[in-house]
Amino acid sequence: MNRKQLNLLIGLVLVVGGLGVIIYNRQTASWNSNDSTIGGKLLPDLPLNDVAEIAITQGTTNLHVVKKDDLWRVAERWDYPADFSKVSELLRKLWELETVRKITVGPSQLGRLELLPPDKGTGSGTRLELKDKDKKAIRSVMIGKKYMREGDDSSPMGGGSIPVGRYVMVESAGSESSPVWVLSDPLSQVETKPDGWLDKTFFKVTKLRSAAITAANETNSWTIHRETETGDLMLADIQEAEHFDKSKASGVGYLLSSPSFNDIVSPENSDTGFEAPRAARIETFEGFTYTVKVGEKTGDENFPIKVTVSADLPAERTAGPDEKPEDKERLDKEFTDNHAKLVEKLDTEKALEKWTYLVSKWTIDALLKERNDFMAEENSEDATSAEPPSIPSFGPPDVGLPPPFPGQ
């Protein structure tokens, strides 16, 4: 090879190498652009007050949380009230979201970031749309793959990948391509499960006085009550052969004291499963009466229940016979404040009556007990029965008469 050929070969190597560097830099720039924006808002000038609908689409699943009559409702759950705290938190977050990095990718690369439209199958993302009262789109955001980071093995949470951010793309009408942004928030609350958006405010029994269960088999019916708020729970109409164990009835005292529900039943199927319901009547020291009907267990281990509520709330307080004037003023105010809270509680719970709810077995476990479940095991020391144990009769000891005093 002569010098001329060698110089030509070296020149070709330099040209090919230079082209390789240019192509590599372009590919790298497509994933980590020098035109990065840090700290800017994802949705600047978002008119929060105009938002009247949140529409989330993931694959073929849709969720619509819509504002109707000044109340947010879940359309896929027959307009049941939505959890306002969750709705407001999401809207506030969208208004405050700041970008960490801007990257430029081509259409062929969107699938790798799960930013394809929801109906595209593999590589598709979740579309979040904000609409006004006329269902006109205000903003549309495609939410893609979560940005993961390896956790610290020494941390209490352990190692493994944890979501620390999200790839998103703000969709623009009439634009075929939009920049992809990296956020420092994984947006985990953006989900299409309707039950996750429901307002879980529920009936709450406080200061239980009695619970009476009517079972299909009368022998399984029972009534447990107590005379004072802190008194022992007792079984009514106890039979001679029954040995009631009050420790086994302790759970009845907390019946529906902090309940929740998992989902609601379609109004069209609200009577399904109630062919032979178990009924309960619960009374409280505050004057509330709850009637609960429990249906047959569903395939997902939930129970359908229906609840109605009423209350007898005295409008005035009866003063004590020896009540001092300064005490009367304080006690009257306490009574008035408490009465207002009870009226509000009644109004809130009356609004829940028209729905049929699905609850876990744990929520109504005490209502499912049979009469025999409250009976003591043989030789148990905690048992009480209708007939108290006999008390042995002791006569005076036969010790003889005392000796006579001297001189007698």
Coordinates of C-alpha atoms in Angstrom, one line a residue:
M1 CA 0.0 0.0 0.0
N2 CA 1.5 3.3 -1.1
R3 CA 1.3 6.6 0.9
K4 CA -1.6 8.0 -1.1
Q5 CA -3.8 4.9 -0.5
L6 CA -2.9 5.0 3.2
N7 CA -3.9 8.7 3.6
L8 CA -7.2 7.9 1.7
L9 CA -7.9 5.0 4.1
I10 CA -7.2 7.2 7.2
G11 CA -9.5 9.9 5.8
L12 CA -12.3 7.4 5.4
V13 CA -11.9 6.1 8.9
L14 CA -12.1 9.7 10.3
V15 CA -15.2 10.4 8.2
V16 CA -17.0 7.2 9.4
G17 CA -15.9 7.8 13.0
G18 CA -17.2 11.4 12.8
L19 CA -20.6 10.3 11.5
G20 CA -20.8 7.7 14.2
V21 CA -20.2 10.3 16.9
I22 CA -22.8 12.6 15.3
I23 CA -25.4 9.8 15.2
Y24 CA -24.6 8.8 18.8
N25 CA -24.9 12.4 20.1
R26 CA -28.2 12.8 18.3
Q27 CA -29.6 9.6 19.9
T28 CA -28.3 10.7 23.3
A29 CA -29.8 14.1 22.9
S30 CA -33.2 12.6 22.1
W31 CA -33.3 11.1 25.5
N32 CA -31.5 13.8 27.5
S33 CA -31.9 17.1 25.7
N34 CA -29.6 20.0 26.6
D35 CA -32.8 22.1 26.2
S36 CA -33.9 21.1 29.7
T37 CA -36.3 23.0 31.9
I38 CA -36.2 22.6 35.6
G39 CA -38.8 23.9 38.1
G40 CA -41.4 25.1 35.5
K41 CA -45.0 24.2 36.0
L42 CA -46.4 21.3 34.0
L43 CA -49.8 23.0 33.6
P44 CA -49.2 26.7 33.8
D45 CA -52.3 28.9 34.1
L46 CA -54.6 25.9 34.9
P47 CA -58.1 27.3 35.5
L48 CA -58.9 25.2 38.5
N49 CA -62.3 26.8 39.1
D50 CA -63.4 25.8 35.6
V51 CA -62.7 22.1 36.1
A52 CA -66.0 20.2 36.5
E53 CA -64.9 16.7 35.3
I54 CA -61.9 14.5 35.7
A55 CA -61.8 11.7 33.0
I56 CA -59.2 9.0 33.3
T57 CA -58.7 6.3 30.6
Q58 CA -56.5 3.3 30.9
G59 CA -56.8 0.7 28.2
T60 CA -60.5 0.0 27.9
T61 CA -61.3 1.2 31.4
N62 CA -62.8 4.6 31.9
L63 CA -63.5 6.7 35.1
H64 CA -65.4 9.9 35.3
V65 CA -65.6 12.0 38.4
V66 CA -68.1 14.7 37.7
K67 CA -69.2 17.8 39.6
K68 CA -73.0 17.8 39.9
D69 CA -75.1 20.1 42.1
D70 CA -71.8 21.4 43.7
L71 CA -70.9 17.8 44.7
W72 CA -68.3 15.6 43.1
R73 CA -69.7 12.2 42.1
V74 CA -68.4 9.0 40.6
A75 CA -70.3 8.4 37.3
E76 CA -69.3 4.7 37.2
R77 CA -70.9 4.2 40.6
W78 CA -74.3 5.7 39.8
D79 CA -73.3 9.2 40.9
Y80 CA -72.4 8.2 44.4
P81 CA -70.5 11.0 46.2
A82 CA -66.8 11.1 45.5
D83 CA -64.1 11.5 48.1
F84 CA -63.7 15.3 48.0
S85 CA -60.3 15.2 49.7
K86 CA -58.9 12.9 47.0
V87 CA -60.4 15.0 44.2
S88 CA -59.1 18.3 45.7
E89 CA -55.7 16.8 46.4
L90 CA -55.3 15.7 42.7
L91 CA -56.4 19.0 41.3
R92 CA -54.1 20.9 43.7
K93 CA -51.2 18.6 42.7
L94 CA -51.8 19.1 39.0
W95 CA -51.9 22.9 39.6
E96 CA -48.6 22.8 41.5
L97 CA -46.7 20.1 39.6
E98 CA -43.2 21.2 38.5
T99 CA -41.1 19.5 35.9
V100 CA -37.7 18.1 36.6
R101 CA -36.5 17.6 33.1
K102 CA -37.6 17.9 29.5
I103 CA -36.7 15.3 26.9
T104 CA -37.4 15.1 23.2
V105 CA -38.3 11.7 21.8
G106 CA -39.6 10.6 18.5
P107 CA -43.0 8.9 17.9
S108 CA -41.3 5.5 17.7
Q109 CA -39.9 5.9 21.1
L110 CA -43.1 6.8 23.0
G111 CA -44.0 3.1 23.6
R112 CA -40.8 2.6 25.6
L113 CA -42.0 5.3 28.0
E114 CA -45.6 4.0 27.9
L115 CA -46.9 7.2 26.4
L116 CA -48.9 5.8 23.5
P117 CA -52.7 6.5 23.5
P118 CA -54.6 4.2 25.9
D119 CA -56.1 2.1 23.0
K120 CA -52.7 1.1 21.6
G121 CA -52.1 -1.9 23.8
T122 CA -48.5 -2.5 24.7
G123 CA -46.7 0.7 25.5
S124 CA -49.9 2.6 26.1
G125 CA -50.3 5.1 28.9
T126 CA -53.1 6.6 31.0
R127 CA -54.9 9.7 29.7
L128 CA -56.0 12.3 32.3
E129 CA -58.4 14.9 31.0
L130 CA -59.8 17.9 32.8
K131 CA -63.1 19.2 31.4
D132 CA -65.4 22.1 32.1
K133 CA -69.1 21.9 32.8
D134 CA -69.9 21.7 29.1
K135 CA -67.5 18.7 28.8
K136 CA -65.0 20.8 26.8
A137 CA -61.4 19.7 27.4
I138 CA -59.3 22.2 29.4
R139 CA -56.1 20.1 29.7
S140 CA -55.1 16.6 28.6
V141 CA -52.1 14.8 30.0
M142 CA -50.7 11.4 29.0
I143 CA -49.2 9.7 32.0
G144 CA -46.6 7.1 31.2
K145 CA -44.0 4.9 32.8
K146 CA -43.0 5.4 36.4
Y147 CA -39.5 6.6 37.0
M148 CA -37.9 4.0 39.3
R149 CA -34.9 4.2 41.6
E150 CA -33.2 1.5 43.5
G151 CA -33.9 1.6 47.2
D152 CA -31.3 1.6 50.0
D153 CA -31.0 -1.9 51.4
S154 CA -30.2 -0.4 54.8
S155 CA -33.5 1.6 54.9
P156 CA -36.5 0.4 56.9
M157 CA -38.4 -0.1 53.6
G158 CA -35.7 -2.4 52.3
G159 CA -34.1 -2.5 48.9
G160 CA -35.7 -2.9 45.5
S161 CA -37.0 -0.4 43.0
I162 CA -39.3 2.3 44.2
P163 CA -41.3 4.8 42.1
V164 CA -39.9 8.3 42.5
G165 CA -41.3 10.0 39.4
R166 CA -43.3 9.7 36.2
Y167 CA -42.9 10.4 32.4
V168 CA -45.8 12.6 31.2
M169 CA -46.7 14.4 28.0
V170 CA -49.1 17.3 27.8
E171 CA -51.3 16.8 24.8
S172 CA -51.9 19.8 22.5
A173 CA -54.8 20.0 20.1
G174 CA -53.5 20.1 16.5
S175 CA -50.0 19.0 17.4
E176 CA -48.6 15.7 16.4
S177 CA -45.7 15.7 18.8
S178 CA -45.3 17.1 22.3
P179 CA -42.3 17.2 24.6
V180 CA -42.0 14.6 27.3
W181 CA -41.5 15.7 30.9
V182 CA -40.1 13.9 33.9
L183 CA -41.8 14.7 37.1
S184 CA -40.6 14.0 40.7
D185 CA -44.1 12.6 41.6
P186 CA -45.2 9.1 40.6
L187 CA -48.9 10.3 40.5
S188 CA -50.0 7.0 42.1
Q189 CA -53.4 8.3 43.0
V190 CA -54.4 8.5 39.3
E191 CA -56.4 5.2 39.0
T192 CA -59.4 4.0 37.2
K193 CA -60.9 1.8 40.0
P194 CA -64.2 3.5 40.8
D195 CA -64.4 2.2 44.4
G196 CA -61.1 4.0 45.2
W197 CA -62.8 7.3 44.5
L198 CA -65.9 6.9 46.7
D199 CA -66.5 8.9 49.8
K200 CA -66.2 6.3 52.6
T201 CA -68.2 8.4 55.1
F202 CA -70.5 5.8 56.7
F203 CA -73.0 5.1 59.5
K204 CA -71.2 5.3 62.8
V205 CA -72.7 3.8 66.0
T206 CA -71.6 5.6 69.2
K207 CA -72.6 4.8 72.8
L208 CA -74.4 1.5 72.0
R209 CA -77.2 0.7 74.4
S210 CA -78.5 -2.5 72.8
A211 CA -78.3 -4.8 69.7
A212 CA -81.1 -7.1 68.8
I213 CA -80.6 -9.7 66.0
T214 CA -83.4 -11.5 64.3
A215 CA -82.1 -14.6 62.5
A216 CA -84.0 -16.8 60.0
N217 CA -83.9 -19.5 62.6
E218 CA -85.5 -18.0 65.7
T219 CA -83.2 -20.0 68.1
N220 CA -80.2 -18.1 66.7
S221 CA -81.8 -14.7 67.5
W222 CA -80.4 -12.7 70.5
T223 CA -80.5 -9.3 72.2
I224 CA -77.5 -7.9 74.1
H225 CA -77.9 -4.7 76.1
R226 CA -76.4 -2.7 79.0
E227 CA -77.9 -0.3 81.5
T228 CA -75.2 2.4 81.4
E229 CA -72.6 3.6 78.8
T230 CA -69.8 1.8 80.7
G231 CA -71.8 -1.1 82.1
D232 CA -71.4 -4.8 81.3
L233 CA -73.1 -6.2 78.2
M234 CA -75.8 -8.8 79.2
L235 CA -77.8 -11.3 77.2
A236 CA -81.6 -10.7 77.4
D237 CA -84.0 -13.6 78.1
I238 CA -81.3 -15.9 79.2
Q239 CA -82.5 -19.5 79.6
E240 CA -81.9 -21.8 82.6
A241 CA -79.6 -24.0 80.6
E242 CA -77.6 -21.2 79.1
H243 CA -74.3 -20.0 80.5
F244 CA -73.5 -16.5 79.1
D245 CA -69.9 -15.5 78.8
K246 CA -69.7 -11.7 78.8
S247 CA -66.2 -11.7 77.5
K248 CA -67.5 -13.2 74.2
A249 CA -70.0 -10.4 73.9
S250 CA -67.4 -7.6 74.2
G251 CA -67.2 -7.2 70.4
V252 CA -70.9 -6.2 70.3
G253 CA -70.1 -3.1 72.3
Y254 CA -68.0 -1.8 69.3
L255 CA -70.5 -2.8 66.7
L256 CA -70.2 -0.4 63.7
S257 CA -68.2 2.0 65.9
S258 CA -65.6 2.7 63.1
P259 CA -67.1 1.1 60.0
S260 CA -66.4 1.5 56.3
F261 CA -67.5 -0.1 53.1
N262 CA -65.7 -1.5 50.1
D263 CA -68.1 -0.7 47.3
I264 CA -71.8 -0.1 46.5
V265 CA -74.3 -2.2 44.7
S266 CA -76.1 -1.1 41.5
P267 CA -79.6 0.3 42.3
E268 CA -81.0 -2.2 39.8
N269 CA -79.6 -5.1 41.9
S270 CA -80.1 -3.6 45.3
D271 CA -82.5 -6.3 46.4
T272 CA -80.2 -9.2 45.2
G273 CA -79.1 -11.4 48.1
F274 CA -81.7 -10.3 50.5
E275 CA -84.2 -13.1 50.1
A276 CA -83.7 -14.2 53.7
P277 CA -81.9 -11.3 55.4
R278 CA -80.5 -11.2 58.9
A279 CA -81.9 -8.1 60.6
A280 CA -80.5 -6.1 63.4
R281 CA -81.9 -3.2 65.5
I282 CA -79.2 -1.1 67.2
E283 CA -80.1 1.5 69.8
T284 CA -77.7 4.0 71.4
F285 CA -77.7 6.2 74.5
E286 CA -77.8 9.3 72.3
G287 CA -81.2 8.4 71.0
F288 CA -80.2 6.9 67.6
T289 CA -81.8 3.7 66.2
Y290 CA -80.2 1.8 63.3
T291 CA -82.0 -1.0 61.4
V292 CA -79.5 -3.1 59.5
K293 CA -80.3 -5.8 57.0
V294 CA -77.5 -8.2 56.0
G295 CA -77.7 -10.2 52.8
E296 CA -76.0 -13.3 51.5
K297 CA -72.2 -13.3 51.2
T298 CA -70.9 -12.5 47.7
G299 CA -68.2 -14.4 45.8
D300 CA -65.6 -11.8 46.8
E301 CA -66.3 -12.4 50.5
N302 CA -68.3 -9.2 51.0
F303 CA -71.8 -8.9 52.4
P304 CA -74.5 -6.5 51.0
I305 CA -76.1 -4.5 53.7
K306 CA -78.9 -1.9 53.9
V307 CA -79.2 0.6 56.8
T308 CA -81.9 3.0 57.9
V309 CA -81.5 5.4 60.8
S310 CA -83.8 7.5 63.0
A311 CA -83.2 9.5 66.2
D312 CA -85.2 10.9 69.1
L313 CA -83.3 14.0 70.1
P314 CA -84.8 16.1 72.9
A315 CA -84.8 19.8 72.0
E316 CA -84.4 21.0 75.6
R317 CA -82.3 19.9 78.6
T318 CA -83.9 19.0 81.9
A319 CA -82.1 20.9 84.6
G320 CA -81.1 19.2 87.9
P321 CA -83.0 20.0 91.1
D322 CA -79.9 21.5 92.8
E323 CA -78.3 23.1 89.7
K324 CA -76.5 26.4 90.3
P325 CA -77.1 29.3 87.9
E326 CA -73.5 29.4 86.8
D327 CA -73.6 25.6 86.1
K328 CA -76.9 26.0 84.2
E329 CA -75.4 28.4 81.7
R330 CA -72.5 26.1 81.0
L331 CA -74.6 22.9 80.8
D332 CA -77.1 24.6 78.5
K333 CA -74.4 25.6 76.1
E334 CA -72.9 22.1 76.1
F335 CA -76.3 20.6 75.5
T336 CA -77.0 23.0 72.6
D337 CA -73.6 22.3 71.0
N338 CA -74.0 18.6 71.3
H339 CA -77.6 18.7 70.0
A340 CA -76.4 20.5 66.9
K341 CA -73.7 17.9 66.3
L342 CA -76.3 15.1 66.6
V343 CA -78.7 16.7 64.2
E344 CA -75.9 17.1 61.7
K345 CA -74.9 13.4 62.2
L346 CA -78.5 12.4 61.6
D347 CA -78.8 14.4 58.4
T348 CA -75.5 13.0 57.1
E349 CA -76.5 9.4 57.8
K350 CA -80.1 9.8 56.4
A351 CA -78.5 10.8 53.1
L352 CA -76.8 7.4 53.0
E353 CA -79.9 5.3 53.4
K354 CA -80.8 4.9 49.7
W355 CA -77.7 2.9 48.8
T356 CA -76.9 -0.8 49.3
Y357 CA -73.3 -1.3 50.4
L358 CA -70.8 -4.1 50.2
V359 CA -68.8 -4.5 53.4
S360 CA -66.2 -6.9 54.7
K361 CA -67.0 -9.7 57.1
W362 CA -64.8 -8.0 59.7
T363 CA -67.1 -4.9 59.6
I364 CA -70.2 -6.8 60.6
D365 CA -68.7 -9.8 62.3
A366 CA -70.7 -9.2 65.5
L367 CA -74.0 -9.1 63.6
L368 CA -73.2 -12.6 62.1
K369 CA -72.8 -14.3 65.5
E370 CA -75.3 -17.0 66.6
R371 CA -76.7 -17.1 70.1
N372 CA -74.5 -20.1 71.0
D373 CA -71.4 -18.1 70.2
F374 CA -71.9 -16.1 73.4
M375 CA -72.1 -19.2 75.6
A376 CA -69.2 -20.2 77.9
E377 CA -67.2 -23.3 77.5
E378 CA -67.8 -26.0 80.1
N379 CA -66.1 -25.2 83.4
S380 CA -65.5 -21.6 82.3
E381 CA -65.2 -19.1 85.2
D382 CA -66.6 -16.2 83.2
A383 CA -70.1 -17.8 82.8
T384 CA -73.3 -16.3 84.2
S385 CA -76.6 -18.1 84.0
A386 CA -80.2 -17.4 84.9
E387 CA -79.9 -19.3 88.1
P388 CA -77.2 -18.1 90.5
P389 CA -75.0 -20.6 92.2
S390 CA -76.3 -22.0 95.5
I391 CA -74.8 -20.6 98.6
P392 CA -74.0 -23.2 101.3
S393 CA -75.8 -22.8 104.6
F394 CA -73.6 -22.7 107.6
G395 CA -75.1 -23.2 111.1
P396 CA -73.4 -22.3 114.4
P397 CA -70.5 -24.5 115.2
D398 CA -71.3 -27.3 117.8
V399 CA -68.6 -26.4 120.3
G400 CA -70.7 -27.0 123.4
L401 CA -71.8 -24.6 126.2
P402 CA -69.2 -22.4 127.9
P403 CA -68.3 -23.4 131.4
P404 CA -70.2 -21.7 134.2
F405 CA -68.6 -18.8 136.0
P406 CA -67.2 -19.5 139.3
G407 CA -69.8 -19.3 142.1
Q408 CA -72.6 -20.3 139.7

